[in-house]
């Protein structure tokens, strides 16, 4: 059940409400008020009460319900995809692909979760020792707008199978998508209170995290948001998982097929209009193929044309909001003002909608924002390097450490370089991606913890040890 909303919340007066604002038309379609501060404790208490019942159900039953949610998500693919496109501007084909990926994650945990959670025996010299995986309780999930289905289910899937309860604070851009996800879980058989959408105002997040019945918080979002949540979680001694930004390197060591490598770089940079934390943002290319690589990339970027994201023929969607477009353009302009070369793009089309031209920057130097900041949109920075050592040094010269890609016809060489990259994930001869069975997460200021795969089952699990010793025989009674 969606928590009751109250538009008279004085705590959030003046704050931007949850709203569907179409980034292509700029029209506000629907607004939703924040959850009133005074209602928060009641929502948490209902979630905890639901958790106490949910955790007692057999894991196979919980998994079956999550599997049914996957089926419903596929049955409602058109509805979900249309919502995602309207709320954050994703091209309709990519939105449909996200629905299918999200459903595959739920299906993965439905089929594999019970096996992942089986108790593990530990060999001991005497007696028995077993580690069991138990749920911990209510988890607050703070999720972003750029993948509004995928990001949610990679938390909800494993935790619902494990037996935890979820409070979802979705991004303010995605209220109708958030409600549709909640309805999908309810219709699949998840009891009311076990999965609850809350239109929570940011200032009220601490009240939820601090609540004694909330056992953890997970956030996917910006570095600034992650720092704030980590501070609150530490203050209140709550477990946290953070998946933050990235400035992923795409390292070309050599290539026997330049066209294929350029195509991979284009795909890695332009997915979701460049609004992906694992997008290839820094393209690092050896000097002997640098010029033809940049020219090939320029030609590839020229094929993207802006248009209505709900039209299947559109190749470039708007960014998620007008503010996002302004922010990216300001980063590009800062680089240009300080001497960067614009190979193509650099501006904003003379069109309605939150568009930024597909942009390639070269000659970017450390004093430019584009050198150290994440560019969240259709803008790539290409660097020329003299050798492998310089490529590795440049790849690691960032505060981020989420993903990386290494391209080479020599797999041993590629593996050797991958071993030296400071990242949570390195992909060889393909752009950085995601799949249910692959662990997802980063190092450094890209966050900590892992989602997806078997590892994603255990971030909010009590891995409880039970140690059993044989009962001692009673002493024999003494005569007399």
XYZ file of C-alpha atoms in Angstrom:
480
model
C 0.000 0.000 0.000
C 1.360 3.415 -0.901
C 1.949 5.544 2.150
C -0.692 8.250 2.549
C 0.374 11.563 1.061
C -0.464 14.984 2.504
C 0.063 18.202 0.513
C 0.172 20.353 3.660
C 3.538 19.068 4.849
C 5.149 22.198 6.322
C 8.524 20.449 6.599
C 8.839 20.395 2.806
C 7.212 23.727 1.962
C 8.887 25.173 -1.122
C 10.619 21.906 -2.050
C 10.130 20.521 -5.547
C 7.375 17.881 -5.406
C 7.413 14.505 -7.064
C 6.284 15.210 -10.607
C 6.127 13.731 -14.077
C 7.727 16.419 -16.244
C 8.152 15.236 -19.815
C 11.723 16.237 -20.779
C 10.808 16.281 -24.473
C 7.818 18.616 -24.200
C 8.637 20.314 -20.905
C 5.064 19.739 -19.765
C 4.244 18.829 -16.171
C 1.789 15.955 -16.444
C 1.129 15.097 -12.819
C 2.375 16.033 -9.357
C 2.451 14.054 -6.113
C 2.895 15.601 -2.659
C 5.519 14.456 -0.212
C 4.808 12.021 2.569
C 4.093 14.117 5.637
C 6.849 14.016 8.227
C 4.436 12.997 10.970
C 3.459 9.870 9.050
C 6.965 8.464 8.642
C 7.145 6.480 11.885
C 3.830 4.802 11.142
C 5.031 3.731 7.688
C 8.201 2.242 9.181
C 6.271 0.433 11.904
C 3.884 -1.102 9.361
C 6.833 -2.232 7.274
C 8.446 -3.862 10.294
C 5.216 -5.656 11.243
C 4.926 -6.951 7.672
C 8.570 -8.054 7.758
C 7.965 -10.193 10.864
C 5.356 -12.188 8.952
C 7.188 -12.205 5.620
C 10.423 -13.572 7.053
C 8.560 -16.623 8.422
C 7.335 -17.676 5.005
C 9.398 -20.397 3.314
C 12.061 -18.955 1.061
C 10.608 -20.960 -1.822
C 7.299 -19.121 -1.405
C 8.990 -15.734 -1.334
C 10.957 -16.655 -4.445
C 7.815 -17.781 -6.246
C 6.179 -14.404 -5.569
C 9.231 -12.541 -6.874
C 9.127 -14.770 -9.956
C 5.490 -13.825 -10.483
C 6.494 -10.140 -10.296
C 8.950 -10.804 -13.131
C 6.147 -12.291 -15.219
C 3.852 -9.340 -14.524
C 6.575 -6.878 -15.427
C 6.953 -8.517 -18.831
C 3.182 -8.620 -19.308
C 3.130 -4.868 -18.588
C 6.189 -4.080 -20.691
C 4.442 -1.485 -22.847
C 3.013 0.310 -19.813
C 6.334 0.386 -17.974
C 8.314 1.462 -21.031
C 5.897 4.299 -21.829
C 6.133 5.573 -18.247
C 9.929 5.533 -18.278
C 10.015 7.390 -21.600
C 7.578 10.051 -20.429
C 9.219 10.597 -17.056
C 12.931 10.644 -17.847
C 13.096 10.744 -21.638
C 14.633 7.347 -22.396
C 14.226 6.207 -26.009
C 11.329 3.778 -26.218
C 13.492 0.897 -27.464
C 15.892 1.378 -24.560
C 12.972 1.630 -22.147
C 11.610 -1.676 -23.409
C 15.070 -3.176 -23.018
C 15.236 -1.934 -19.437
C 11.908 -3.615 -18.649
C 13.253 -6.906 -19.954
C 16.503 -6.543 -18.001
C 14.624 -5.721 -14.807
C 12.351 -8.729 -15.239
C 15.370 -10.964 -15.857
C 16.889 -9.836 -12.551
C 13.729 -10.693 -10.631
C 13.579 -14.040 -12.423
C 17.253 -14.696 -11.620
C 16.725 -14.280 -7.882
C 13.458 -16.205 -7.971
C 15.256 -19.177 -9.485
C 18.616 -18.944 -7.702
C 17.922 -17.142 -4.440
C 16.864 -20.194 -2.404
C 20.057 -21.981 -3.436
C 22.214 -18.970 -2.577
C 20.656 -18.845 0.894
C 21.240 -22.475 1.824
C 23.093 -22.890 5.147
C 26.820 -23.557 4.910
C 28.493 -26.122 7.131
C 31.915 -25.265 8.555
C 34.331 -28.054 9.372
C 35.185 -28.088 13.066
C 37.098 -30.568 15.219
C 34.168 -31.273 17.470
C 30.421 -30.765 17.208
C 28.845 -28.719 14.434
C 29.054 -25.194 13.047
C 26.730 -23.740 10.441
C 26.314 -20.285 8.888
C 22.720 -19.401 8.061
C 21.544 -16.401 6.068
C 18.741 -14.529 7.772
C 16.993 -11.257 6.871
C 17.657 -8.240 9.067
C 14.479 -6.180 8.669
C 13.425 -2.946 6.994
C 15.783 -1.472 4.375
C 15.527 2.025 2.904
C 16.353 2.066 -0.812
C 17.082 5.468 -2.391
C 17.085 5.003 -6.148
C 17.822 7.262 -9.154
C 15.979 8.328 -12.279
C 18.336 7.155 -15.032
C 17.375 3.455 -14.829
C 14.165 3.680 -12.818
C 13.268 -0.015 -13.101
C 16.638 -1.736 -13.223
C 18.089 0.128 -10.244
C 15.073 -0.698 -8.073
C 14.791 -4.414 -8.800
C 18.464 -5.127 -8.271
C 17.832 -4.162 -4.636
C 14.270 -5.413 -4.284
C 14.745 -8.807 -5.946
C 17.403 -10.297 -3.659
C 16.122 -8.644 -0.513
C 12.523 -9.783 -0.975
C 13.690 -13.353 -1.556
C 15.938 -13.064 1.506
C 12.961 -11.908 3.572
C 13.674 -8.223 4.174
C 11.136 -5.415 3.771
C 11.796 -2.484 1.428
C 10.926 1.191 1.709
C 11.534 2.745 -1.712
C 12.386 6.424 -2.037
C 12.508 6.882 -5.778
C 13.758 9.953 -7.628
C 11.375 12.896 -7.781
C 11.303 12.535 -11.590
C 9.768 9.053 -11.520
C 6.624 9.028 -9.355
C 4.368 7.100 -11.715
C 7.069 4.529 -12.462
C 7.579 4.098 -8.713
C 3.856 3.506 -8.190
C 3.727 1.031 -11.074
C 6.587 -1.000 -9.551
C 4.823 -1.104 -6.193
C 1.588 -2.257 -7.834
C 3.476 -4.960 -9.723
C 4.843 -6.404 -6.474
C 1.466 -6.174 -4.730
C -0.293 -7.868 -7.635
C 2.335 -10.620 -7.575
C 1.469 -11.395 -3.955
C 3.977 -9.382 -1.914
C 2.054 -8.517 1.298
C 1.219 -4.894 1.999
C 4.013 -3.261 3.963
C 6.744 -5.577 2.717
C 7.396 -3.312 -0.272
C 6.258 0.288 0.200
C 6.732 3.272 -2.084
C 7.293 6.465 -0.099
C 7.361 9.915 -1.669
C 9.943 10.965 0.872
C 11.388 14.466 1.000
C 15.166 14.549 1.171
C 15.235 16.359 4.560
C 13.162 13.515 6.025
C 15.591 10.773 5.011
C 17.435 11.007 8.318
C 14.253 10.300 10.258
C 13.871 7.035 8.355
C 17.541 6.052 8.646
C 17.560 6.883 12.356
C 14.445 4.864 13.129
C 15.386 1.872 15.317
C 13.309 -0.494 13.157
C 15.251 0.416 9.997
C 18.306 -1.798 9.647
C 20.067 -0.401 6.606
C 20.088 1.969 3.672
C 21.204 1.565 0.079
C 21.645 4.412 -2.376
C 22.423 4.712 -6.044
C 23.100 8.309 -6.931
C 25.569 11.136 -6.905
C 28.789 11.374 -4.938
C 27.295 14.188 -2.857
C 24.167 12.179 -2.028
C 26.279 9.150 -1.169
C 28.463 11.139 1.197
C 25.372 12.466 2.988
C 23.734 9.054 3.325
C 26.958 7.397 4.456
C 27.339 10.067 7.134
C 23.792 9.520 8.386
C 24.177 5.746 8.321
C 27.408 5.972 10.281
C 25.891 8.366 12.783
C 23.036 5.940 13.465
C 25.119 2.735 13.134
C 23.243 1.398 10.120
C 24.647 -0.760 7.357
C 24.898 1.067 4.018
C 25.619 0.208 0.397
C 26.512 2.951 -2.083
C 26.666 2.855 -5.876
C 27.805 6.311 -6.937
C 29.214 8.012 -9.993
C 31.840 6.891 -12.427
C 34.252 8.310 -14.981
C 34.915 5.021 -16.673
C 37.950 4.663 -18.937
C 37.625 2.944 -22.312
C 41.202 1.876 -23.016
C 42.263 0.911 -26.517
C 45.597 -0.899 -26.482
C 45.503 -2.010 -30.117
C 42.894 -3.080 -32.627
C 42.657 -5.237 -35.709
C 39.228 -3.780 -36.507
C 39.074 -0.030 -35.930
C 35.481 0.197 -37.064
C 34.359 -2.380 -34.510
C 36.270 -0.619 -31.731
C 34.770 2.758 -32.632
C 31.308 1.197 -32.711
C 31.865 -0.261 -29.236
C 33.088 3.101 -27.933
C 30.052 4.838 -29.397
C 27.697 2.310 -27.863
C 29.485 2.527 -24.525
C 29.283 6.331 -24.462
C 25.827 6.951 -25.947
C 23.679 4.357 -24.161
C 20.766 6.057 -22.400
C 21.866 9.346 -24.026
C 25.081 9.064 -22.019
C 23.221 9.048 -18.701
C 24.760 5.890 -17.256
C 27.212 5.611 -14.391
C 29.085 2.880 -16.289
C 29.151 4.699 -19.613
C 32.539 5.013 -21.354
C 33.333 8.607 -20.461
C 37.117 8.785 -21.023
C 38.347 7.223 -24.258
C 42.088 6.499 -24.032
C 43.685 5.757 -27.401
C 47.286 5.096 -28.528
C 48.828 7.763 -30.706
C 49.295 5.504 -33.740
C 45.513 5.116 -34.226
C 44.363 8.276 -32.449
C 43.527 10.364 -35.522
C 41.517 7.685 -37.380
C 39.789 6.738 -34.117
C 38.666 10.322 -33.468
C 37.522 10.704 -37.071
C 35.552 7.454 -36.873
C 33.972 8.539 -33.598
C 33.041 11.896 -35.132
C 31.298 10.145 -38.010
C 29.468 7.842 -35.598
C 28.288 10.728 -33.402
C 26.998 12.539 -36.498
C 24.448 9.774 -37.055
C 22.533 10.718 -33.877
C 19.622 13.079 -34.373
C 17.339 14.444 -31.643
C 13.662 13.696 -31.600
C 10.647 12.401 -29.742
C 11.877 9.535 -27.511
C 8.556 7.732 -27.940
C 9.176 7.558 -31.713
C 11.115 4.367 -32.574
C 12.994 6.233 -35.330
C 14.582 8.694 -32.865
C 18.282 8.085 -32.249
C 18.990 10.790 -29.638
C 16.675 11.334 -26.678
C 16.616 14.398 -24.464
C 18.353 14.400 -21.108
C 16.214 13.763 -18.064
C 15.485 17.422 -17.372
C 16.253 20.923 -18.547
C 18.514 21.386 -15.530
C 20.508 18.281 -16.477
C 21.016 19.679 -19.962
C 22.148 23.042 -18.584
C 24.589 21.368 -16.195
C 26.214 19.264 -18.912
C 26.457 22.188 -21.303
C 28.156 24.247 -18.579
C 30.802 21.525 -18.141
C 31.419 21.441 -21.897
C 31.627 25.230 -22.102
C 34.099 25.337 -19.227
C 36.407 22.995 -21.168
C 36.058 25.058 -24.336
C 36.763 28.300 -22.492
C 39.956 26.793 -21.091
C 41.281 25.554 -24.432
C 39.728 22.168 -25.172
C 39.055 21.258 -28.791
C 35.484 20.521 -29.854
C 35.662 17.838 -32.537
C 31.895 17.843 -32.945
C 28.887 19.170 -31.074
C 29.437 21.346 -28.044
C 26.132 23.150 -28.084
C 22.409 22.686 -27.716
C 20.119 22.122 -30.719
C 17.645 24.868 -31.554
C 14.787 22.598 -30.579
C 12.383 22.276 -27.674
C 13.357 19.654 -25.131
C 16.331 18.986 -22.858
C 18.785 18.170 -25.657
C 22.560 18.516 -25.799
C 24.428 17.856 -29.030
C 26.549 14.693 -29.137
C 29.941 16.130 -28.252
C 33.549 14.996 -28.578
C 36.232 16.901 -26.674
C 39.991 16.535 -27.061
C 42.951 18.360 -25.519
C 41.263 18.248 -22.120
C 43.613 19.156 -19.262
C 43.432 18.848 -15.466
C 42.256 22.410 -14.805
C 39.045 21.734 -16.771
C 35.937 20.370 -15.090
C 35.633 17.752 -17.822
C 38.910 16.200 -16.689
C 37.810 15.296 -13.175
C 34.004 15.491 -13.155
C 31.553 12.923 -14.414
C 29.933 14.012 -17.697
C 26.383 12.673 -17.476
C 25.158 12.949 -21.027
C 26.218 12.560 -24.677
C 29.736 13.968 -24.302
C 32.979 12.018 -24.678
C 36.539 13.028 -23.882
C 39.265 11.414 -26.004
C 42.857 11.262 -24.770
C 45.992 10.412 -26.753
C 48.647 8.284 -25.008
C 52.102 7.211 -26.054
C 52.139 3.739 -24.524
C 50.460 1.218 -22.256
C 51.931 2.614 -19.056
C 50.600 6.069 -19.825
C 47.168 4.594 -20.573
C 47.050 2.827 -17.213
C 48.244 5.905 -15.343
C 45.598 8.080 -16.990
C 42.864 5.501 -16.448
C 43.601 5.454 -12.717
C 43.994 9.243 -12.428
C 40.466 9.713 -11.107
C 38.696 9.684 -7.768
C 36.190 7.240 -9.249
C 36.544 3.506 -9.656
C 33.345 1.964 -10.973
C 33.908 0.258 -14.327
C 36.433 0.128 -17.153
C 36.809 -1.421 -20.585
C 40.023 -2.664 -22.204
C 40.262 -3.438 -25.915
C 43.057 -5.481 -27.446
C 43.542 -8.338 -29.897
C 46.029 -9.812 -27.405
C 43.926 -11.250 -24.559
C 46.901 -11.847 -22.286
C 47.909 -8.215 -22.672
C 44.337 -7.080 -22.036
C 44.073 -9.202 -18.880
C 47.390 -7.840 -17.631
C 46.189 -4.267 -18.053
C 42.780 -5.092 -16.530
C 44.572 -6.358 -13.431
C 46.150 -2.920 -12.970
C 42.994 -0.843 -13.313
C 41.468 0.504 -10.086
C 37.829 -0.376 -10.682
C 35.133 -2.649 -9.343
C 34.460 -4.062 -12.808
C 36.643 -4.406 -15.893
C 35.304 -5.663 -19.226
C 37.627 -6.857 -21.981
C 36.680 -6.266 -25.621
C 33.189 -5.057 -24.795
C 31.760 -1.933 -23.192
C 31.073 -2.054 -19.483
C 27.642 -3.595 -18.932
C 25.362 -5.346 -16.493
C 23.736 -8.745 -16.207
C 21.937 -10.471 -13.304
C 24.729 -12.963 -12.630
C 27.551 -10.377 -12.615
C 28.398 -8.467 -9.406
C 28.008 -4.707 -9.765
C 29.829 -2.081 -7.707
C 32.895 0.095 -7.432
C 35.788 1.318 -5.341
C 37.160 4.712 -4.298
C 34.503 7.439 -4.557
C 32.286 5.249 -6.706
C 30.957 3.654 -3.531
C 31.108 0.310 -1.756
C 29.190 -2.921 -1.551
C 27.918 -5.099 -4.377
C 24.584 -5.633 -6.072
C 23.472 -8.408 -8.428
C 24.915 -11.931 -8.604
C 25.121 -14.134 -5.526
C 26.947 -11.329 -3.731
C 23.856 -9.148 -3.918
C 21.982 -11.526 -1.627
C 24.170 -10.869 1.370
C 24.686 -7.126 1.807
C 21.672 -6.968 4.135
C 21.766 -10.489 5.506
C 22.627 -11.663 8.983
C 25.149 -14.400 8.267
C 24.521 -16.037 11.573
C 26.802 -18.646 13.046
C 25.302 -21.457 15.103
C 27.893 -23.541 16.984
C 26.701 -26.809 18.529
C 28.720 -28.993 20.907
C 27.738 -32.487 22.090
C 25.875 -32.519 25.380
C 28.071 -33.735 28.232
C 26.988 -36.957 29.896
C 25.753 -36.480 33.418
C 28.239 -37.454 36.114
C 27.554 -40.812 37.740
C 26.136 -40.494 41.255
C 28.573 -41.435 43.949
C 27.749 -44.148 46.485
C 27.152 -43.320 50.103
